[in-house]
């Protein structure tokens, strides 16, 4: 994956898989512009938040960062080292594989969270019934 300086990037659109390091804005720790393997133009940033750090990938259109409210991916992390590591991994994943892989990972993670939440709900719902049934069986004996 080629690293391109800011001057080279302004001369024209960088090739697919290109990573352009950018100067971080206020509140940001790291910032990269990535042309993903599938041709999407994205900005990957890591910012400080009140609860730690957040790394996210956001679409760029016509040279401007757009749809900040509709990120490709966002991850909240507790410390700066983990956030920096996640930022670098996200940049590499987007450059190497593309947006479709990152979106698929995000959907899989959401599905896993939903399944864990459903399982937790079933446990709390089933537990009282089992206790009542076991008590009724014990009383009948």
PDB file of N, CA and C in Angstrom, residues 2-3 6 8 11 13 18 22 29-30 32-33 39 46 57 79 86 89-90 94 101 104 111 129 137:
ATOM      1  N   UNK A   2       0.754   2.046  -1.026  1.00  0.00           N
ATOM      2  CA  UNK A   2       1.642   3.184  -1.174  1.00  0.00           C
ATOM      3  C   UNK A   2       1.316   4.322  -0.219  1.00  0.00           C
ATOM      4  N   UNK A   3       2.368   4.914   0.357  1.00  0.00           N
ATOM      5  CA  UNK A   3       2.218   6.127   1.166  1.00  0.00           C
ATOM      6  C   UNK A   3       2.465   7.307   0.229  1.00  0.00           C
ATOM      7  N   UNK A   6       1.138  14.749   0.959  1.00  0.00           N
ATOM      8  CA  UNK A   6       0.012  15.641   0.690  1.00  0.00           C
ATOM      9  C   UNK A   6       0.136  16.346  -0.655  1.00  0.00           C
ATOM     10  N   UNK A   8       1.640  15.224  -3.424  1.00  0.00           N
ATOM     11  CA  UNK A   8       1.334  14.287  -4.495  1.00  0.00           C
ATOM     12  C   UNK A   8      -0.164  14.040  -4.594  1.00  0.00           C
ATOM     13  N   UNK A  11      -2.126  16.662  -6.545  1.00  0.00           N
ATOM     14  CA  UNK A  11      -1.886  16.695  -7.986  1.00  0.00           C
ATOM     15  C   UNK A  11      -2.949  15.915  -8.757  1.00  0.00           C
ATOM     16  N   UNK A  13      -6.131  12.396  -8.189  1.00  0.00           N
ATOM     17  CA  UNK A  13      -6.655  11.371  -7.282  1.00  0.00           C
ATOM     18  C   UNK A  13      -5.614  10.266  -7.105  1.00  0.00           C
ATOM     19  N   UNK A  18      -4.206   3.652  -1.685  1.00  0.00           N
ATOM     20  CA  UNK A  18      -3.265   4.683  -1.238  1.00  0.00           C
ATOM     21  C   UNK A  18      -3.649   5.200   0.149  1.00  0.00           C
ATOM     22  N   UNK A  22      -2.380  12.897   7.014  1.00  0.00           N
ATOM     23  CA  UNK A  22      -2.823  14.289   7.087  1.00  0.00           C
ATOM     24  C   UNK A  22      -2.501  14.847   8.470  1.00  0.00           C
ATOM     25  N   UNK A  29      -5.964  12.779  17.329  1.00  0.00           N
ATOM     26  CA  UNK A  29      -4.634  12.227  17.593  1.00  0.00           C
ATOM     27  C   UNK A  29      -3.977  11.830  16.283  1.00  0.00           C
ATOM     28  N   UNK A  30      -4.758  11.179  15.403  1.00  0.00           N
ATOM     29  CA  UNK A  30      -4.265  10.740  14.093  1.00  0.00           C
ATOM     30  C   UNK A  30      -5.327  11.015  13.039  1.00  0.00           C
ATOM     31  N   UNK A  32      -5.824  10.134   8.635  1.00  0.00           N
ATOM     32  CA  UNK A  32      -5.339   9.630   7.351  1.00  0.00           C
ATOM     33  C   UNK A  32      -6.465   9.688   6.329  1.00  0.00           C
ATOM     34  N   UNK A  33      -6.107   9.981   5.107  1.00  0.00           N
ATOM     35  CA  UNK A  33      -7.043   9.865   3.992  1.00  0.00           C
ATOM     36  C   UNK A  33      -6.680   8.577   3.268  1.00  0.00           C
ATOM     37  N   UNK A  39     -12.132   1.531  -4.205  1.00  0.00           N
ATOM     38  CA  UNK A  39     -12.274   2.838  -4.828  1.00  0.00           C
ATOM     39  C   UNK A  39     -12.951   3.920  -4.005  1.00  0.00           C
ATOM     40  N   UNK A  46      -8.828   9.555  14.610  1.00  0.00           N
ATOM     41  CA  UNK A  46      -8.921   9.132  16.005  1.00  0.00           C
ATOM     42  C   UNK A  46      -8.991  10.398  16.838  1.00  0.00           C
ATOM     43  N   UNK A  57     -14.086   5.863  10.475  1.00  0.00           N
ATOM     44  CA  UNK A  57     -13.845   6.060   9.042  1.00  0.00           C
ATOM     45  C   UNK A  57     -15.075   6.745   8.461  1.00  0.00           C
ATOM     46  N   UNK A  79      -8.035   3.643  25.947  1.00  0.00           N
ATOM     47  CA  UNK A  79      -6.740   4.317  26.080  1.00  0.00           C
ATOM     48  C   UNK A  79      -6.141   4.673  24.717  1.00  0.00           C
ATOM     49  N   UNK A  86      -5.789   0.600  16.812  1.00  0.00           N
ATOM     50  CA  UNK A  86      -7.019   0.375  16.050  1.00  0.00           C
ATOM     51  C   UNK A  86      -7.067   1.274  14.820  1.00  0.00           C
ATOM     52  N   UNK A  89      -4.812  -0.235  12.207  1.00  0.00           N
ATOM     53  CA  UNK A  89      -5.419  -1.450  11.665  1.00  0.00           C
ATOM     54  C   UNK A  89      -6.562  -1.117  10.713  1.00  0.00           C
ATOM     55  N   UNK A  90      -7.373  -0.118  11.066  1.00  0.00           N
ATOM     56  CA  UNK A  90      -8.485   0.289  10.203  1.00  0.00           C
ATOM     57  C   UNK A  90      -7.974   0.873   8.893  1.00  0.00           C
ATOM     58  N   UNK A  94      -8.835  -0.894   5.283  1.00  0.00           N
ATOM     59  CA  UNK A  94      -9.512  -0.161   4.211  1.00  0.00           C
ATOM     60  C   UNK A  94      -8.656  -0.116   2.950  1.00  0.00           C
ATOM     61  N   UNK A 101     -15.540  -4.971   3.190  1.00  0.00           N
ATOM     62  CA  UNK A 101     -15.069  -5.852   4.254  1.00  0.00           C
ATOM     63  C   UNK A 101     -15.290  -5.197   5.620  1.00  0.00           C
ATOM     64  N   UNK A 104     -18.938  -5.329   6.444  1.00  0.00           N
ATOM     65  CA  UNK A 104     -19.319  -6.700   6.814  1.00  0.00           C
ATOM     66  C   UNK A 104     -18.885  -7.008   8.238  1.00  0.00           C
ATOM     67  N   UNK A 111     -24.499  -8.013  14.871  1.00  0.00           N
ATOM     68  CA  UNK A 111     -25.293  -9.237  15.000  1.00  0.00           C
ATOM     69  C   UNK A 111     -24.872 -10.020  16.242  1.00  0.00           C
ATOM     70  N   UNK A 129     -39.188 -18.905  35.631  1.00  0.00           N
ATOM     71  CA  UNK A 129     -40.091 -19.990  35.276  1.00  0.00           C
ATOM     72  C   UNK A 129     -39.529 -21.325  35.737  1.00  0.00           C
ATOM     73  N   UNK A 137     -42.701 -29.034  41.226  1.00  0.00           N
ATOM     74  CA  UNK A 137     -42.366 -30.451  41.136  1.00  0.00           C
ATOM     75  C   UNK A 137     -41.942 -30.964  42.512  1.00  0.00           C
TER      76      UNK A 137
END
